């Protein structure tokens, strides 16, 4: 984790999150709140914005799969979005990659792109970071964008 390498221990950051009463927010939002005085943003709000707008572009089956992942993220935080977790989500919902490909109507490469696009939407497409001009450097340094 980049923040830990820079001397910001996760336990200390978690303590700050708790003091600020932001347990339901990602660390990106905590850091953004401190650095840029952005409003406190909970994961539930990010998920709601993505589900209200971006998710509609997908088929019903794709929406169902993405909604499941978003629900895991909302409950457990950004670490659920690690690319390494995608096969686990496929197994939970479809039991096999081939079943996922057939049900979702897309290749593995397309599935990965959709997954990564969802991550982007949570942090950029929701308008939260755009509105307050949180830089991509902050996004990268906080390890909130988990693309690979």
PDB file of C-alpha atoms in Angstrom:
ATOM      1  CA  UNK A   1       0.000   0.000   0.000  1.00  0.00           C
ATOM      2  CA  UNK A   2       1.452   3.315  -1.115  1.00  0.00           C
ATOM      3  CA  UNK A   3       0.201   5.207   1.916  1.00  0.00           C
ATOM      4  CA  UNK A   4       1.959   2.816   4.291  1.00  0.00           C
ATOM      5  CA  UNK A   5       5.186   3.092   2.290  1.00  0.00           C
ATOM      6  CA  UNK A   6       4.938   6.865   2.696  1.00  0.00           C
ATOM      7  CA  UNK A   7       4.618   6.504   6.469  1.00  0.00           C
ATOM      8  CA  UNK A   8       0.845   6.549   6.877  1.00  0.00           C
ATOM      9  CA  UNK A   9       0.032   3.407   8.824  1.00  0.00           C
ATOM     10  CA  UNK A  10      -3.375   1.896   8.124  1.00  0.00           C
ATOM     11  CA  UNK A  11      -4.203   1.701  11.838  1.00  0.00           C
ATOM     12  CA  UNK A  12      -3.578   5.435  12.248  1.00  0.00           C
ATOM     13  CA  UNK A  13      -5.612   6.262   9.174  1.00  0.00           C
ATOM     14  CA  UNK A  14      -8.425   4.074  10.489  1.00  0.00           C
ATOM     15  CA  UNK A  15      -8.301   5.973  13.769  1.00  0.00           C
ATOM     16  CA  UNK A  16      -8.630   9.267  11.877  1.00  0.00           C
ATOM     17  CA  UNK A  17     -11.569   7.839   9.924  1.00  0.00           C
ATOM     18  CA  UNK A  18     -13.257   6.880  13.200  1.00  0.00           C
ATOM     19  CA  UNK A  19     -12.612  10.261  14.848  1.00  0.00           C
ATOM     20  CA  UNK A  20     -14.142  11.981  11.819  1.00  0.00           C
ATOM     21  CA  UNK A  21     -17.145   9.644  12.003  1.00  0.00           C
ATOM     22  CA  UNK A  22     -16.449   8.421   8.461  1.00  0.00           C
ATOM     23  CA  UNK A  23     -16.408   4.650   9.005  1.00  0.00           C
ATOM     24  CA  UNK A  24     -18.702   4.158   5.990  1.00  0.00           C
ATOM     25  CA  UNK A  25     -16.424   6.153   3.692  1.00  0.00           C
ATOM     26  CA  UNK A  26     -13.361   5.070   1.773  1.00  0.00           C
ATOM     27  CA  UNK A  27      -9.972   6.408   2.750  1.00  0.00           C
ATOM     28  CA  UNK A  28      -9.997   8.504  -0.429  1.00  0.00           C
ATOM     29  CA  UNK A  29     -13.004  10.355   0.927  1.00  0.00           C
ATOM     30  CA  UNK A  30     -11.377  10.809   4.332  1.00  0.00           C
ATOM     31  CA  UNK A  31      -8.218  12.224   2.766  1.00  0.00           C
ATOM     32  CA  UNK A  32     -10.224  14.385   0.383  1.00  0.00           C
ATOM     33  CA  UNK A  33     -12.311  15.696   3.289  1.00  0.00           C
ATOM     34  CA  UNK A  34      -9.146  16.631   5.191  1.00  0.00           C
ATOM     35  CA  UNK A  35      -7.170  18.042   2.262  1.00  0.00           C
ATOM     36  CA  UNK A  36      -9.877  19.708   0.169  1.00  0.00           C
ATOM     37  CA  UNK A  37     -12.783  20.142   2.590  1.00  0.00           C
ATOM     38  CA  UNK A  38     -15.011  18.059   0.330  1.00  0.00           C
ATOM     39  CA  UNK A  39     -18.278  16.821   1.783  1.00  0.00           C
ATOM     40  CA  UNK A  40     -18.194  13.514   3.605  1.00  0.00           C
ATOM     41  CA  UNK A  41     -19.135  10.840   1.086  1.00  0.00           C
ATOM     42  CA  UNK A  42     -20.216   7.389   2.154  1.00  0.00           C
ATOM     43  CA  UNK A  43     -19.822   4.314  -0.031  1.00  0.00           C
ATOM     44  CA  UNK A  44     -23.609   3.994  -0.132  1.00  0.00           C
ATOM     45  CA  UNK A  45     -23.836   7.341  -1.918  1.00  0.00           C
ATOM     46  CA  UNK A  46     -21.197   6.336  -4.469  1.00  0.00           C
ATOM     47  CA  UNK A  47     -23.029   3.068  -5.124  1.00  0.00           C
ATOM     48  CA  UNK A  48     -26.409   4.785  -5.422  1.00  0.00           C
ATOM     49  CA  UNK A  49     -25.060   7.259  -7.987  1.00  0.00           C
ATOM     50  CA  UNK A  50     -23.507   4.489 -10.066  1.00  0.00           C
ATOM     51  CA  UNK A  51     -26.666   2.370  -9.909  1.00  0.00           C
ATOM     52  CA  UNK A  52     -28.912   5.321 -10.788  1.00  0.00           C
ATOM     53  CA  UNK A  53     -26.982   6.376 -13.836  1.00  0.00           C
ATOM     54  CA  UNK A  54     -24.111   4.326 -15.235  1.00  0.00           C
ATOM     55  CA  UNK A  55     -25.507   0.840 -14.613  1.00  0.00           C
ATOM     56  CA  UNK A  56     -28.471   1.432 -16.928  1.00  0.00           C
ATOM     57  CA  UNK A  57     -26.228   1.029 -19.988  1.00  0.00           C
ATOM     58  CA  UNK A  58     -25.885  -2.706 -19.320  1.00  0.00           C
ATOM     59  CA  UNK A  59     -28.156  -5.699 -19.840  1.00  0.00           C
ATOM     60  CA  UNK A  60     -30.282  -6.952 -16.950  1.00  0.00           C
ATOM     61  CA  UNK A  61     -27.860  -9.839 -16.320  1.00  0.00           C
ATOM     62  CA  UNK A  62     -24.822  -7.543 -16.393  1.00  0.00           C
ATOM     63  CA  UNK A  63     -26.598  -5.130 -14.045  1.00  0.00           C
ATOM     64  CA  UNK A  64     -27.298  -7.984 -11.653  1.00  0.00           C
ATOM     65  CA  UNK A  65     -23.647  -9.037 -11.628  1.00  0.00           C
ATOM     66  CA  UNK A  66     -22.358  -5.488 -11.181  1.00  0.00           C
ATOM     67  CA  UNK A  67     -24.958  -4.786  -8.480  1.00  0.00           C
ATOM     68  CA  UNK A  68     -23.735  -7.799  -6.538  1.00  0.00           C
ATOM     69  CA  UNK A  69     -20.171  -6.469  -6.669  1.00  0.00           C
ATOM     70  CA  UNK A  70     -21.301  -2.968  -5.727  1.00  0.00           C
ATOM     71  CA  UNK A  71     -23.159  -4.395  -2.737  1.00  0.00           C
ATOM     72  CA  UNK A  72     -19.992  -6.155  -1.558  1.00  0.00           C
ATOM     73  CA  UNK A  73     -18.063  -2.904  -1.994  1.00  0.00           C
ATOM     74  CA  UNK A  74     -20.690  -0.910  -0.097  1.00  0.00           C
ATOM     75  CA  UNK A  75     -20.540  -3.296   2.861  1.00  0.00           C
ATOM     76  CA  UNK A  76     -16.816  -3.998   2.942  1.00  0.00           C
ATOM     77  CA  UNK A  77     -14.939  -1.154   1.273  1.00  0.00           C
ATOM     78  CA  UNK A  78     -12.620  -0.513  -1.621  1.00  0.00           C
ATOM     79  CA  UNK A  79     -10.486  -3.627  -1.109  1.00  0.00           C
ATOM     80  CA  UNK A  80     -13.395  -5.633  -2.557  1.00  0.00           C
ATOM     81  CA  UNK A  81     -12.682  -3.937  -5.886  1.00  0.00           C
ATOM     82  CA  UNK A  82      -9.235  -5.469  -6.324  1.00  0.00           C
ATOM     83  CA  UNK A  83      -8.918  -7.010  -9.771  1.00  0.00           C
ATOM     84  CA  UNK A  84      -7.815 -10.222  -8.070  1.00  0.00           C
ATOM     85  CA  UNK A  85     -11.346 -10.500  -6.625  1.00  0.00           C
ATOM     86  CA  UNK A  86     -13.069 -10.636 -10.015  1.00  0.00           C
ATOM     87  CA  UNK A  87     -12.739 -14.451 -10.337  1.00  0.00           C
ATOM     88  CA  UNK A  88     -14.244 -14.812  -6.852  1.00  0.00           C
ATOM     89  CA  UNK A  89     -17.252 -12.714  -7.847  1.00  0.00           C
ATOM     90  CA  UNK A  90     -17.637 -14.815 -10.998  1.00  0.00           C
ATOM     91  CA  UNK A  91     -17.583 -17.991  -8.898  1.00  0.00           C
ATOM     92  CA  UNK A  92     -20.117 -16.601  -6.429  1.00  0.00           C
ATOM     93  CA  UNK A  93     -22.597 -15.609  -9.121  1.00  0.00           C
ATOM     94  CA  UNK A  94     -21.975 -18.100 -11.930  1.00  0.00           C
ATOM     95  CA  UNK A  95     -19.869 -20.963 -10.550  1.00  0.00           C
ATOM     96  CA  UNK A  96     -17.541 -20.889 -13.602  1.00  0.00           C
ATOM     97  CA  UNK A  97     -15.953 -18.445 -16.024  1.00  0.00           C
ATOM     98  CA  UNK A  98     -17.628 -20.146 -18.987  1.00  0.00           C
ATOM     99  CA  UNK A  99     -21.046 -19.737 -17.386  1.00  0.00           C
ATOM    100  CA  UNK A 100     -20.274 -16.063 -16.739  1.00  0.00           C
ATOM    101  CA  UNK A 101     -19.192 -15.537 -20.355  1.00  0.00           C
ATOM    102  CA  UNK A 102     -22.396 -17.171 -21.605  1.00  0.00           C
ATOM    103  CA  UNK A 103     -24.745 -15.410 -19.182  1.00  0.00           C
ATOM    104  CA  UNK A 104     -23.125 -11.989 -19.491  1.00  0.00           C
ATOM    105  CA  UNK A 105     -22.645 -12.224 -23.249  1.00  0.00           C
ATOM    106  CA  UNK A 106     -19.074 -10.975 -23.189  1.00  0.00           C
ATOM    107  CA  UNK A 107     -15.516 -12.230 -23.318  1.00  0.00           C
ATOM    108  CA  UNK A 108     -13.201 -12.334 -20.314  1.00  0.00           C
ATOM    109  CA  UNK A 109     -11.405  -9.247 -21.651  1.00  0.00           C
ATOM    110  CA  UNK A 110     -14.715  -7.377 -21.993  1.00  0.00           C
ATOM    111  CA  UNK A 111     -15.719  -8.469 -18.497  1.00  0.00           C
ATOM    112  CA  UNK A 112     -12.480  -7.088 -17.077  1.00  0.00           C
ATOM    113  CA  UNK A 113     -12.999  -3.791 -18.921  1.00  0.00           C
ATOM    114  CA  UNK A 114     -16.545  -3.552 -17.541  1.00  0.00           C
ATOM    115  CA  UNK A 115     -15.207  -4.243 -14.013  1.00  0.00           C
ATOM    116  CA  UNK A 116     -12.522  -1.579 -14.341  1.00  0.00           C
ATOM    117  CA  UNK A 117     -15.029   0.883 -15.780  1.00  0.00           C
ATOM    118  CA  UNK A 118     -17.216   0.313 -12.736  1.00  0.00           C
ATOM    119  CA  UNK A 119     -14.257   1.230 -10.525  1.00  0.00           C
ATOM    120  CA  UNK A 120     -13.717   4.410 -12.525  1.00  0.00           C
ATOM    121  CA  UNK A 121     -17.395   5.294 -12.235  1.00  0.00           C
ATOM    122  CA  UNK A 122     -17.336   4.911  -8.468  1.00  0.00           C
ATOM    123  CA  UNK A 123     -14.566   7.462  -8.096  1.00  0.00           C
ATOM    124  CA  UNK A 124     -14.703   9.658 -11.182  1.00  0.00           C
ATOM    125  CA  UNK A 125     -18.027   9.143 -12.909  1.00  0.00           C
ATOM    126  CA  UNK A 126     -20.114   9.760  -9.817  1.00  0.00           C
ATOM    127  CA  UNK A 127     -19.287  13.453 -10.019  1.00  0.00           C
ATOM    128  CA  UNK A 128     -18.034  13.507  -6.451  1.00  0.00           C
ATOM    129  CA  UNK A 129     -14.350  13.751  -7.294  1.00  0.00           C
ATOM    130  CA  UNK A 130     -14.984  15.797 -10.444  1.00  0.00           C
ATOM    131  CA  UNK A 131     -17.022  18.386  -8.604  1.00  0.00           C
ATOM    132  CA  UNK A 132     -14.300  18.995  -6.068  1.00  0.00           C
ATOM    133  CA  UNK A 133     -11.378  18.588  -8.468  1.00  0.00           C
ATOM    134  CA  UNK A 134      -9.719  15.799  -6.539  1.00  0.00           C
ATOM    135  CA  UNK A 135      -6.695  15.102  -8.672  1.00  0.00           C
ATOM    136  CA  UNK A 136      -5.818  11.782 -10.215  1.00  0.00           C
ATOM    137  CA  UNK A 137      -2.596  11.977  -8.183  1.00  0.00           C
ATOM    138  CA  UNK A 138      -4.655  11.832  -4.988  1.00  0.00           C
ATOM    139  CA  UNK A 139      -6.611   8.902  -6.403  1.00  0.00           C
ATOM    140  CA  UNK A 140      -3.405   7.031  -7.223  1.00  0.00           C
ATOM    141  CA  UNK A 141      -1.630   7.907  -3.994  1.00  0.00           C
ATOM    142  CA  UNK A 142      -4.522   6.746  -1.858  1.00  0.00           C
ATOM    143  CA  UNK A 143      -4.621   3.376  -3.620  1.00  0.00           C
ATOM    144  CA  UNK A 144      -8.362   3.720  -4.035  1.00  0.00           C
ATOM    145  CA  UNK A 145      -8.315   2.980  -7.739  1.00  0.00           C
ATOM    146  CA  UNK A 146      -7.516  -0.685  -7.990  1.00  0.00           C
ATOM    147  CA  UNK A 147      -7.166  -1.322 -11.699  1.00  0.00           C
ATOM    148  CA  UNK A 148      -4.571  -4.061 -11.678  1.00  0.00           C
TER     149      UNK A 148
END
